[in-house]
CSV table of C-alpha atoms in Angstrom, one decimal:
chain,number,residue,atom,x,y,z
S,1,MET,CA,-0.1,0.0,0.0
S,2,LYS,CA,1.2,3.5,-0.9
S,3,GLN,CA,2.0,5.7,1.9
S,4,PRO,CA,0.7,9.0,2.0
S,5,ASN,CA,3.0,11.8,1.0
S,6,ASP,CA,4.6,13.9,3.9
S,7,SER,CA,3.8,17.2,2.0
S,8,THR,CA,0.1,16.2,1.7
S,9,ASN,CA,-0.1,15.6,5.5
S,10,ARG,CA,1.3,18.8,6.2
S,11,ASN,CA,-1.0,20.6,4.0
S,12,ASP,CA,-4.0,18.9,5.6
S,13,SER,CA,-2.7,19.9,8.9
S,14,ARG,CA,-2.4,23.6,7.9
S,15,THR,CA,-5.9,23.4,6.5
S,16,SER,CA,-7.4,22.2,9.9
S,17,SER,CA,-5.5,24.8,11.6
S,18,ASP,CA,-6.9,27.6,9.2
S,19,GLU,CA,-10.4,26.4,9.6
S,20,TYR,CA,-10.3,26.1,13.5
S,21,ALA,CA,-8.9,29.8,13.3
S,22,VAL,CA,-11.9,30.8,11.2
S,23,LYS,CA,-14.3,29.5,13.5
S,24,ARG,CA,-12.9,30.9,16.5
S,25,HIS,CA,-12.8,34.3,14.9
S,26,LEU,CA,-16.6,34.0,13.9
S,27,SER,CA,-17.5,32.8,17.4
S,28,ALA,CA,-15.4,35.8,19.0
S,29,ALA,CA,-17.3,38.1,16.6
S,30,GLY,CA,-20.5,36.8,17.5
S,31,THR,CA,-20.0,37.0,21.3
S,32,ARG,CA,-18.8,40.6,21.3
S,33,LYS,CA,-20.8,42.8,23.7
S,34,LYS,CA,-23.2,45.1,22.2
S,35,LYS,CA,-24.1,48.4,23.3
S,36,PRO,CA,-27.8,49.6,23.1
S,37,VAL,CA,-28.3,51.2,19.9
S,38,SER,CA,-31.2,52.5,17.9
S,39,GLN,CA,-32.8,50.5,15.1
S,40,GLY,CA,-31.2,52.3,12.3
S,41,SER,CA,-27.8,52.6,13.8
S,42,ARG,CA,-27.9,49.0,15.0
S,43,SER,CA,-28.6,47.9,11.4
S,44,GLU,CA,-25.7,50.2,10.1
S,45,GLY,CA,-23.4,48.8,12.8
S,46,VAL,CA,-24.2,45.3,12.1
S,47,HIS,CA,-23.9,45.9,8.5
S,48,SER,CA,-20.4,47.4,9.2
S,49,ARG,CA,-19.4,44.6,11.5
S,50,THR,CA,-20.6,42.1,8.9
S,51,SER,CA,-18.5,43.7,6.2
S,52,SER,CA,-15.5,43.9,8.3
S,53,ASP,CA,-16.0,40.2,9.3
S,54,GLU,CA,-16.5,39.2,5.7
S,55,TYR,CA,-13.4,41.2,4.9
S,56,ALA,CA,-11.4,39.6,7.5
S,57,VAL,CA,-12.5,36.1,6.7
S,58,LYS,CA,-11.8,36.7,3.0
S,59,ARG,CA,-8.5,38.1,3.9
S,60,HIS,CA,-7.8,35.2,6.1
S,61,PHE,CA,-8.8,32.6,3.5
S,62,SER,CA,-6.9,34.4,0.8
S,63,ALA,CA,-3.6,34.1,3.1
S,64,ALA,CA,-4.5,30.7,3.9
S,65,GLY,CA,-4.9,29.6,0.3
S,66,THR,CA,-1.7,31.0,-0.5
S,67,ARG,CA,-0.2,29.0,2.3
S,68,LYS,CA,-2.1,25.9,1.6
S,69,LYS,CA,-0.3,23.6,-0.9
S,70,LYS,CA,-2.0,20.9,-2.9
S,71,PRO,CA,-0.4,17.9,-4.2
S,72,VAL,CA,1.4,19.1,-7.4
S,73,SER,CA,2.6,17.4,-10.3
S,74,GLN,CA,6.2,17.1,-11.1
S,75,GLY,CA,6.2,20.0,-13.6
S,76,SER,CA,4.7,22.2,-10.8
S,77,ARG,CA,7.2,21.1,-8.3
S,78,SER,CA,10.0,21.8,-10.7
S,79,GLU,CA,8.7,25.3,-11.2
S,80,GLY,CA,8.6,25.9,-7.5
S,81,VAL,CA,12.1,24.5,-7.2
S,82,HIS,CA,13.2,26.9,-9.9
S,83,SER,CA,11.5,29.9,-8.4
S,84,ARG,CA,13.1,29.0,-4.9
S,85,THR,CA,16.5,28.6,-6.8
S,86,SER,CA,16.2,32.1,-8.4
S,87,SER,CA,15.4,33.5,-5.0
S,88,ASP,CA,18.5,31.8,-3.6
S,89,GLU,CA,20.7,33.0,-6.4
S,90,TYR,CA,19.5,36.6,-5.9
S,91,ALA,CA,20.2,36.4,-2.1
S,92,VAL,CA,23.6,34.9,-2.9
S,93,LYS,CA,24.3,37.6,-5.4
S,94,ARG,CA,23.2,40.3,-2.8
S,95,ARG,CA,25.7,38.6,-0.3
S,96,PHE,CA,28.5,38.6,-2.9
S,97,LEU,CA,27.8,42.2,-3.9
S,98,ALA,CA,28.0,43.4,-0.3
S,99,ALA,CA,31.1,41.4,0.3
S,100,GLY,CA,32.5,42.8,-3.0
S,101,GLN,CA,31.9,46.1,-1.8
S,102,ARG,CA,33.5,45.6,1.7
S,103,GLY,CA,36.4,44.0,-0.2
S,104,ALA,CA,36.9,47.1,-2.5
S,105,ALA,CA,36.7,49.4,0.5
S,106,LEU,CA,39.3,47.2,2.2
S,107,ILE,CA,41.6,47.3,-0.8
S,108,PHE,CA,41.2,51.2,-1.2
S,109,THR,CA,42.2,51.6,2.3
S,110,ILE,CA,45.3,49.4,2.0
S,111,PHE,CA,46.4,51.3,-1.1
S,112,ALA,CA,45.8,54.6,0.5
S,113,LEU,CA,48.0,53.5,3.6
S,114,MET,CA,50.5,52.3,1.2
S,115,ILE,CA,50.8,55.6,-0.3
S,116,MET,CA,50.7,57.3,3.0
S,117,MET,CA,53.6,55.1,4.2
S,118,TYR,CA,55.6,55.7,0.9
S,119,VAL,CA,55.2,59.5,1.3
S,120,ALA,CA,56.2,59.2,4.8
S,121,SER,CA,59.4,57.2,4.2
S,122,GLU,CA,60.5,59.5,1.6
S,123,ILE,CA,60.1,62.5,3.8
S,124,VAL,CA,61.9,60.7,6.6
S,125,TYR,CA,64.6,59.7,4.1
S,126,ASP,CA,65.0,63.3,2.6
S,127,THR,CA,65.0,64.7,6.3
S,128,ALA,CA,67.9,62.3,7.1
S,129,VAL,CA,69.8,63.2,4.0
S,130,ASP,CA,69.4,66.9,4.6
S,131,TYR,CA,70.5,66.5,8.2
S,132,ARG,CA,73.4,64.5,7.3
S,133,VAL,CA,74.7,66.9,4.5
S,134,THR,CA,74.1,69.9,6.7
S,135,ASN,CA,75.9,68.3,9.6
S,136,SER,CA,78.7,67.3,7.3
S,137,GLU,CA,79.0,70.9,5.9
S,138,TYR,CA,78.8,72.2,9.4
S,139,LYS,CA,81.8,70.0,10.5
S,140,SER,CA,83.6,70.7,7.3
S,141,LEU,CA,83.2,74.5,7.9
S,142,ARG,CA,84.4,74.2,11.5
S,143,ALA,CA,87.4,72.0,10.3
S,144,HIS,CA,88.2,74.6,7.7
S,145,TYR,CA,88.4,77.4,10.1
S,146,ASN,CA,90.4,75.4,12.5
S,147,ALA,CA,92.9,75.0,9.6
S,148,LYS,CA,92.7,78.8,9.0
S,149,ALA,CA,93.4,79.4,12.6
S,150,GLY,CA,96.6,77.3,12.2
S,151,ILE,CA,97.7,79.5,9.1
S,152,GLU,CA,97.2,82.5,11.1
S,153,PHE,CA,99.2,81.1,13.9
S,154,SER,CA,102.0,80.3,11.5
S,155,LEU,CA,101.9,83.8,10.0
S,156,LEU,CA,102.4,85.2,13.5
S,157,ARG,CA,105.4,83.0,14.0
S,158,LEU,CA,106.9,83.9,10.8
S,159,MET,CA,106.4,87.6,11.6
S,160,ILE,CA,108.2,87.2,15.0
S,161,PHE,CA,110.9,85.3,13.3
S,162,ARG,CA,111.5,88.4,10.8
S,163,GLN,CA,111.8,90.8,13.8
S,164,VAL,CA,114.1,88.6,15.9
S,165,SER,CA,116.2,87.7,12.8
S,166,ASN,CA,116.8,91.5,11.9
S,167,GLN,CA,118.1,91.8,15.6
S,168,PHE,CA,120.3,88.7,16.0
S,169,LYS,CA,121.8,88.1,12.5
S,170,ASP,CA,124.6,85.9,13.9
S,171,GLN,CA,122.4,83.4,15.8
S,172,GLN,CA,120.5,81.7,12.8
S,173,GLN,CA,120.3,78.5,14.7
S,174,MET,CA,118.3,80.0,17.6
S,175,THR,CA,116.1,82.1,15.4
S,176,ASN,CA,115.2,79.3,13.0
S,177,MET,CA,113.7,77.5,15.9
S,178,ILE,CA,110.9,79.8,16.0
S,179,TRP,CA,109.6,78.3,12.7
S,180,GLN,CA,111.1,74.9,12.6
S,181,PHE,CA,109.0,72.9,15.0
S,182,PRO,CA,105.6,72.0,14.2
S,183,MET,CA,102.7,73.6,16.2
S,184,ALA,CA,99.6,71.8,17.3
S,185,TRP,CA,96.4,72.8,19.3
S,186,PRO,CA,95.4,71.9,22.0
S,187,LEU,CA,99.0,71.8,23.1
S,188,VAL,CA,100.4,68.4,23.7
S,189,ALA,CA,102.2,68.1,27.1
S,190,PRO,CA,105.4,66.0,27.1
S,191,ASP,CA,105.4,62.7,28.8
S,192,LYS,CA,107.8,64.0,31.5
S,193,SER,CA,105.7,67.2,32.2
S,194,LEU,CA,104.4,67.7,35.7
S,195,ASP,CA,100.8,67.0,36.6
S,196,SER,CA,100.3,70.9,37.2
S,197,GLU,CA,101.8,71.7,33.8
S,198,LYS,CA,99.2,69.3,32.1
S,199,ARG,CA,96.3,70.8,34.1
S,200,ASN,CA,97.5,74.3,33.2
S,201,ILE,CA,97.3,73.1,29.4
S,202,GLU,CA,94.1,71.5,29.7
S,203,GLU,CA,92.4,74.6,31.5
S,204,THR,CA,93.7,76.8,28.7
S,205,ALA,CA,92.5,74.5,26.1
S,206,GLY,CA,89.2,74.6,27.7
S,207,GLU,CA,89.0,78.4,28.1
S,208,SER,CA,89.8,78.7,24.2
S,209,LEU,CA,87.3,79.5,21.6
S,210,ILE,CA,88.7,77.0,19.2
S,211,GLU,CA,86.5,73.9,19.2
S,212,GLY,CA,88.5,71.1,17.5
S,213,SER,CA,92.3,71.0,16.7
S,214,PHE,CA,94.9,71.8,14.2
S,215,VAL,CA,98.5,70.9,13.3
S,216,THR,CA,100.8,73.1,11.4
S,217,THR,CA,104.3,72.8,9.8
S,218,ILE,CA,106.5,75.6,8.2
S,219,THR,CA,109.1,74.5,5.6
S,220,PRO,CA,111.5,76.7,3.6
S,221,GLU,CA,110.8,76.9,-0.1
S,222,SER,CA,114.7,77.0,-0.5
S,223,THR,CA,114.9,73.3,-0.1
S,224,LYS,CA,113.2,72.9,-3.5
S,225,ILE,CA,114.3,73.6,-6.9
S,226,ASP,CA,112.8,76.6,-8.4
S,227,ILE,CA,112.0,75.6,-12.1
S,228,ASN,CA,111.5,79.3,-13.2
S,229,ASP,CA,115.2,80.0,-12.2
S,230,LEU,CA,115.9,78.4,-15.5
S,231,ALA,CA,115.0,81.8,-17.1
S,232,ILE,CA,117.9,83.4,-15.2
S,233,ASP,CA,120.6,84.7,-17.6
S,234,ASN,CA,123.3,82.6,-15.7
S,235,GLU,CA,124.3,79.4,-17.7
S,236,ALA,CA,126.3,77.8,-14.8
S,237,TYR,CA,123.1,78.3,-12.5
S,238,ARG,CA,120.9,76.9,-15.2
S,239,LYS,CA,123.2,73.8,-15.5
S,240,ILE,CA,123.1,73.2,-11.8
S,241,ILE,CA,119.3,73.1,-11.9
S,242,ILE,CA,119.2,70.8,-14.9
S,243,GLN,CA,121.6,68.5,-13.2
S,244,GLN,CA,119.3,68.5,-10.0
S,245,LEU,CA,116.2,67.7,-12.1
S,246,ALA,CA,118.1,64.9,-14.0
S,247,ALA,CA,119.2,63.5,-10.7
S,248,ILE,CA,115.9,63.2,-9.1
S,249,ILE,CA,114.5,61.0,-12.2
S,250,GLN,CA,117.8,59.1,-12.5
S,251,ASN,CA,117.9,58.2,-8.9
S,252,ALA,CA,114.3,56.9,-9.1
S,253,LEU,CA,115.2,54.9,-12.2
S,254,ASP,CA,118.3,53.3,-10.6
S,255,ALA,CA,116.2,52.3,-7.5
S,256,ASP,CA,115.5,48.6,-7.0
S,257,THR,CA,111.8,48.9,-7.5
S,258,GLU,CA,109.4,47.3,-10.0
S,259,TRP,CA,108.5,50.7,-11.4
S,260,ALA,CA,112.3,51.4,-12.1
S,261,ARG,CA,112.8,48.0,-13.6
S,262,ASN,CA,110.0,48.6,-16.0
S,263,LYS,CA,110.6,52.4,-16.9
S,264,ARG,CA,114.5,52.4,-17.4
S,265,GLY,CA,114.5,51.9,-21.0
S,266,GLU,CA,111.5,54.3,-21.5
S,267,TYR,CA,112.7,57.5,-19.8
S,268,GLN,CA,115.9,59.6,-20.4
S,269,ALA,CA,116.5,61.7,-17.3
S,270,MET,CA,118.7,64.4,-18.9
S,271,GLU,CA,116.4,64.6,-22.0
S,272,ILE,CA,113.5,65.4,-19.8
S,273,ALA,CA,115.5,68.0,-17.8
S,274,ASN,CA,116.5,69.6,-21.0
S,275,ASN,CA,113.0,69.8,-22.2
S,276,ILE,CA,112.0,71.6,-19.1
S,277,ALA,CA,114.8,74.1,-19.6
S,278,ASP,CA,113.8,74.7,-23.1
S,279,TRP,CA,110.3,75.6,-22.1
S,280,VAL,CA,111.6,78.4,-20.0
S,281,ASP,CA,114.8,79.7,-21.7
S,282,GLN,CA,114.6,82.5,-24.4
S,283,ASP,CA,116.2,80.8,-27.4
S,284,SER,CA,114.8,78.2,-29.9
S,285,ASP,CA,117.7,75.9,-29.9
S,286,ALA,CA,117.0,72.6,-28.1
S,287,ARG,CA,119.5,71.3,-25.6
S,288,ASN,CA,118.9,67.9,-27.0
S,289,GLY,CA,119.7,69.0,-30.5
S,290,GLY,CA,117.6,70.5,-33.3
S,291,SER,CA,114.6,72.8,-32.7
S,292,GLU,CA,112.8,73.3,-29.5
S,293,SER,CA,109.4,72.9,-31.1
S,294,ALA,CA,110.2,69.5,-32.7
S,295,PRO,CA,108.8,67.3,-29.7
S,296,TYR,CA,105.5,69.2,-30.0
S,297,SER,CA,103.0,68.8,-32.8
S,298,PRO,CA,101.4,71.7,-34.2
S,299,ASP,CA,98.3,72.9,-32.2
S,300,GLU,CA,98.8,70.2,-29.8
S,301,TYR,CA,96.8,71.5,-27.1
S,302,GLY,CA,94.0,73.2,-29.3
S,303,THR,CA,95.5,76.7,-29.2
S,304,ASP,CA,97.5,78.9,-31.6
S,305,VAL,CA,100.4,79.2,-29.1
S,306,ILE,CA,103.7,77.9,-30.4
S,307,TYR,CA,105.3,75.5,-27.9
S,308,PRO,CA,107.5,75.8,-26.1
S,309,PRO,CA,106.4,79.2,-25.2
S,310,ASN,CA,109.8,80.4,-23.8
S,311,ARG,CA,108.6,81.9,-20.7
S,312,THR,CA,108.3,81.0,-17.0
S,313,PHE,CA,105.9,78.6,-15.6
S,314,ARG,CA,102.6,80.2,-14.5
S,315,THR,CA,101.4,77.2,-12.4
S,316,ILE,CA,103.1,74.0,-11.4
S,317,ASP,CA,100.7,72.1,-13.2
S,318,GLU,CA,101.9,73.6,-16.5
S,319,LEU,CA,104.9,71.1,-16.2
S,320,HIS,CA,102.4,68.4,-17.5
S,321,MET,CA,102.7,70.2,-21.0
S,322,VAL,CA,106.5,69.6,-21.2
S,323,ALA,CA,107.4,67.0,-23.7
S,324,GLY,CA,108.4,63.7,-21.8
S,325,VAL,CA,106.7,64.5,-18.6
S,326,ASP,CA,103.9,62.3,-17.9
S,327,ASP,CA,101.9,61.7,-14.7
S,328,GLU,CA,104.6,59.5,-13.2
S,329,ILE,CA,107.4,61.8,-13.9
S,330,PHE,CA,105.4,64.8,-12.5
S,331,LYS,CA,104.7,62.8,-9.3
S,332,LEU,CA,108.4,62.3,-8.9
S,333,LEU,CA,109.3,66.0,-9.5
S,334,LEU,CA,106.3,67.5,-7.5
S,335,PRO,CA,107.7,67.2,-4.2
S,336,ASN,CA,111.1,68.7,-5.1
S,337,ILE,CA,110.2,71.8,-7.2
S,338,THR,CA,108.5,75.1,-6.7
S,339,LEU,CA,107.7,78.2,-8.3
S,340,PHE,CA,108.4,80.3,-5.2
S,341,GLY,CA,112.1,80.0,-4.6
S,342,SER,CA,114.6,82.3,-3.3
S,343,LYS,CA,116.4,83.0,-6.5
S,344,GLY,CA,119.4,81.5,-5.3
S,345,ILE,CA,121.2,78.5,-3.6
S,346,LEU,CA,120.8,79.0,0.3
S,347,ILE,CA,123.8,77.1,1.4
S,348,ASN,CA,123.0,76.9,5.1
S,349,GLN,CA,119.5,75.3,4.2
S,350,ALA,CA,120.6,73.2,1.2
S,351,GLY,CA,120.5,69.5,1.3
S,352,LYS,CA,123.2,67.1,0.2
S,353,ASP,CA,122.1,66.5,-3.4
S,354,ILE,CA,121.9,70.4,-4.0
S,355,LEU,CA,125.4,70.8,-2.4
S,356,MET,CA,126.8,68.1,-4.7
S,357,ALA,CA,125.2,69.7,-7.8
S,358,ILE,CA,127.1,73.0,-7.3
S,359,ASP,CA,130.4,71.6,-8.3
S,360,PRO,CA,131.6,68.3,-9.5
S,361,MET,CA,134.5,68.5,-7.0
S,362,ILE,CA,132.0,68.5,-4.0
S,363,THR,CA,131.7,64.8,-3.3
S,364,GLU,CA,129.6,63.0,-1.0
S,365,GLN,CA,132.1,63.3,1.8
S,366,VAL,CA,132.6,67.0,1.3
S,367,ALA,CA,128.7,67.6,1.4
S,368,ASP,CA,128.6,65.6,4.7
S,369,ALA,CA,131.2,67.9,6.1
S,370,ILE,CA,129.4,71.2,4.9
S,371,LEU,CA,126.3,69.8,6.7
S,372,GLU,CA,128.2,69.0,9.8
S,373,ARG,CA,129.7,72.6,9.8
S,374,VAL,CA,126.1,74.2,9.4
S,375,ALA,CA,124.9,72.2,12.3
S,376,ASP,CA,127.8,72.9,14.6
S,377,GLN,CA,126.8,75.2,17.4
S,378,ALA,CA,130.3,76.5,18.1
S,379,GLN,CA,131.2,77.6,14.6
S,380,GLY,CA,127.5,77.9,13.2
S,381,PRO,CA,126.3,78.5,9.6
S,382,PHE,CA,128.5,80.1,7.1
S,383,LYS,CA,128.6,83.9,7.4
S,384,GLY,CA,129.3,84.6,3.7
S,385,PRO,CA,130.8,83.4,0.6
S,386,ASP,CA,134.3,84.0,1.8
S,387,ASP,CA,133.7,81.8,4.9
S,388,PHE,CA,132.3,79.1,2.5
S,389,TYR,CA,135.1,79.1,0.1
S,390,THR,CA,137.7,79.1,2.7
S,391,PHE,CA,135.9,75.9,4.0
S,392,LEU,CA,136.0,74.5,0.6
S,393,GLN,CA,139.7,75.2,0.2
S,394,ASN,CA,140.4,73.5,3.6
S,395,GLN,CA,138.7,70.3,2.0
S,396,GLY,CA,141.1,70.2,-0.9
S,397,ILE,CA,138.8,72.0,-3.4
S,398,ASN,CA,139.8,74.9,-5.5
S,399,PRO,CA,137.2,77.6,-5.2
S,400,ALA,CA,138.3,79.6,-8.1
S,401,PRO,CA,135.7,77.9,-10.5
S,402,LEU,CA,132.9,78.8,-8.3
S,403,ARG,CA,133.9,82.4,-8.0
S,404,GLU,CA,134.1,82.7,-11.9
S,405,ALA,CA,130.8,81.0,-12.3
S,406,ASN,CA,129.2,83.8,-10.1
S,407,LEU,CA,126.6,81.3,-8.7
S,408,PRO,CA,123.9,83.0,-6.7
S,409,LEU,CA,125.0,81.6,-3.4
S,410,VAL,CA,122.9,83.0,-0.5
S,411,PHE,CA,123.9,82.9,3.1
S,412,SER,CA,121.1,84.9,4.8
S,413,GLU,CA,118.0,83.7,6.4
S,414,GLU,CA,115.2,82.0,4.5
S,415,VAL,CA,112.6,84.5,3.5
S,416,ASN,CA,109.9,82.3,1.5
S,417,PHE,CA,107.9,79.6,3.4
S,418,ARG,CA,105.3,77.1,2.8
S,419,ILE,CA,102.8,76.6,5.6
S,420,SER,CA,100.6,73.4,5.9
S,421,SER,CA,97.8,73.4,8.4
S,422,GLN,CA,95.4,70.5,9.0
S,423,GLY,CA,92.1,71.2,11.0
S,424,GLN,CA,90.1,68.7,12.6
S,425,PHE,CA,86.7,68.9,13.9
S,426,GLN,CA,85.1,65.7,15.2
S,427,SER,CA,85.6,63.2,12.2
S,428,VAL,CA,86.0,65.7,9.4
S,429,GLY,CA,89.5,67.2,8.5
S,430,ARG,CA,90.5,70.0,6.1
S,431,GLU,CA,94.0,71.2,4.9
S,432,ILE,CA,95.1,74.6,3.7
S,433,ILE,CA,98.5,75.3,2.0
S,434,ALA,CA,99.8,78.7,2.0
S,435,VAL,CA,103.1,80.1,0.5
S,436,THR,CA,104.6,83.4,1.8
S,437,TYR,CA,106.9,85.4,-0.4
S,438,ASP,CA,109.4,88.4,0.5
S,439,PHE,CA,109.3,90.5,-2.7
S,440,ASP,CA,111.9,93.0,-1.7
S,441,THR,CA,114.6,90.5,-0.9
S,442,VAL,CA,114.0,88.4,-3.9
S,443,LYS,CA,114.1,91.5,-6.2
S,444,ASP,CA,117.6,92.5,-4.7
S,445,ARG,CA,119.0,89.0,-5.5
S,446,LEU,CA,117.4,89.3,-9.0
S,447,GLN,CA,119.4,92.6,-9.5
S,448,LYS,CA,122.6,91.0,-8.6
S,449,LEU,CA,122.1,87.8,-10.9
S,450,VAL,CA,120.8,90.0,-13.9
S,451,THR,CA,123.6,92.7,-13.4
S,452,PRO,CA,126.8,91.0,-12.1
S,453,PRO,CA,129.6,93.3,-10.9
S,454,ASP,CA,132.1,94.3,-13.7
S,455,PRO,CA,135.6,93.0,-12.8
S,456,GLN,CA,137.3,95.8,-14.7
S,457,ALA,CA,135.3,98.5,-12.7
S,458,PRO,CA,137.2,100.1,-9.8
S,459,ASN,CA,136.1,99.0,-6.2
S,460,GLU,CA,134.4,102.2,-4.7
S,461,ALA,CA,135.3,100.8,-1.3
S,462,ASN,CA,139.0,101.2,-2.0
S,463,GLN,CA,139.1,104.4,-4.0
S,464,ASP,CA,141.2,107.3,-2.9
S,465,PRO,CA,138.6,110.2,-2.2
S,466,ALA,CA,141.2,112.9,-3.4
S,467,ASN,CA,141.9,110.9,-6.5
S,468,PRO,CA,139.1,108.8,-7.6
S,469,GLN,CA,140.9,107.5,-10.8
S,470,ASN,CA,143.6,105.8,-8.9
S,471,PRO,CA,142.5,103.1,-6.2
S,472,ALA,CA,143.9,103.6,-2.9
S,473,PRO,CA,146.4,100.7,-1.9
S,474,ALA,CA,145.2,98.1,0.3
S,475,ASN,CA,146.4,95.0,1.8
S,476,GLN,CA,144.1,92.6,0.4
S,477,ASN,CA,144.6,89.0,-0.8
S,478,PRO,CA,143.9,89.2,-4.6
S,479,ASN,CA,142.1,85.8,-4.3
S,480,GLN,CA,139.5,87.2,-1.7
S,481,SER,CA,136.4,88.4,-3.2
S,482,ALA,CA,134.9,91.7,-2.0
S,483,PRO,CA,132.4,91.5,0.8
S,484,PRO,CA,128.8,90.9,-0.7
S,485,THR,CA,126.6,93.8,-0.9
S,486,GLN,CA,124.0,94.0,1.9
S,487,GLU,CA,120.6,92.9,0.9
S,488,SER,CA,117.5,94.9,1.9
S,489,LYS,CA,116.3,94.1,5.4
S,490,PRO,CA,113.4,91.5,5.4
S,491,ALA,CA,110.0,92.8,5.9
S,492,VAL,CA,109.0,93.0,9.7
S,493,GLY,CA,105.2,93.0,9.2
S,494,ARG,CA,102.8,90.4,8.3
S,495,PRO,CA,104.2,88.1,5.7
S,496,GLU,CA,102.5,88.3,2.1
S,497,VAL,CA,100.8,85.2,1.0
S,498,VAL,CA,101.0,84.5,-2.7
S,499,PHE,CA,99.8,81.1,-2.8
S,500,TRP,CA,96.5,79.6,-1.3
S,501,GLU,CA,95.1,76.1,-1.7
S,502,GLU,CA,92.3,74.3,0.2
S,503,ARG,CA,92.0,70.6,0.4
């Protein structure tokens, strides 16, 4: 036997419930308490209630009819399923649309946060870079002024040296100590100093307005070769300079180094030195033979100037333009050359190589003896050319060729100096190079070189005032030269700076 369908039983149950509800409603409507009314109004009220009850019943049955489900065929059931499916799809779509809107808002929020984070990181990065750049510039500026303070201290030392050397000309060893020793700030106390002295130095440094430190050194320019002296009309002096330049290059080539072994066949020391001299001298004949312009191609440097220009060097870097002087040769010569020399050979400050280049007879042993004499506190430096020539004669060297060569031998104090000051502030350092120049003294020396004394002219110091045509008799050694003409006194004010370089 076929079992009744569950849906049919549920529909019958809902129908019974609906009928029971209608009956209960009608019963409640019939048992409502009535107020006494007139006949007309009663009939109207009954009619109104009847209409209302009928409307309520119809409405109830209409609602019940929509809820009551009869057994339907397979097609009707599929239509209902399709209807419910459409409703479910619509609900799902609504849920997905709502979820999509929430996801879009979340993505937009994340994107906005990413942009804000990027902008914030860029601002932080730019601020950090600006701070570091500003801080570095601030430290560099403080280090620069510390180095400049060192230059000013050194100029003060040189000014004091000038004043003292004019008063104590016979005590060069003592006066040279004013500029010879390096100076540092804050002052460094020796290890053997007393604790009280160290405290005084620390207190002085603490009260100073200088924040940071500096170290200065002063070196004489006479210890270097002035390549512009090659323009002086004194062939013996030019040969000495050429020999010195060639010796610097040759000594580097003779050294037992890898660079020397690779370059010995490439460089010719004397040829390079002659090219440097041809750049400065006034003639057009090359010292290596031929024309001076032969090693240079026309318009080699993009100008209409003919090379070599036959003039003095204007900058030290111009030496790069000389034929044969490449970067390696320039690095060899740079520590030993200058453009601010004293226009002479300062015997009391010259080194062994310079002394040996003065005359072939001055060997290494004689040069060592000259240096010992200069350093001797008892005898002291050479007082003048006569003192120097006498010393050479005692060493077995004939000084006559040196006298005839009329070399610009200088026995006075150094007048041109190079100052190096290194300033430090925290972790930043700066360096300043300055060169001082005494124009008056150098001018006097150049005048002596350009206009040497005439050996045929009578000596004014030995003339008879009553008869100027006849010199007065004098007990003088014929081999002894006249005393040197006094140079103008060095300036006693602030030294004049002619070169300034910041590193």
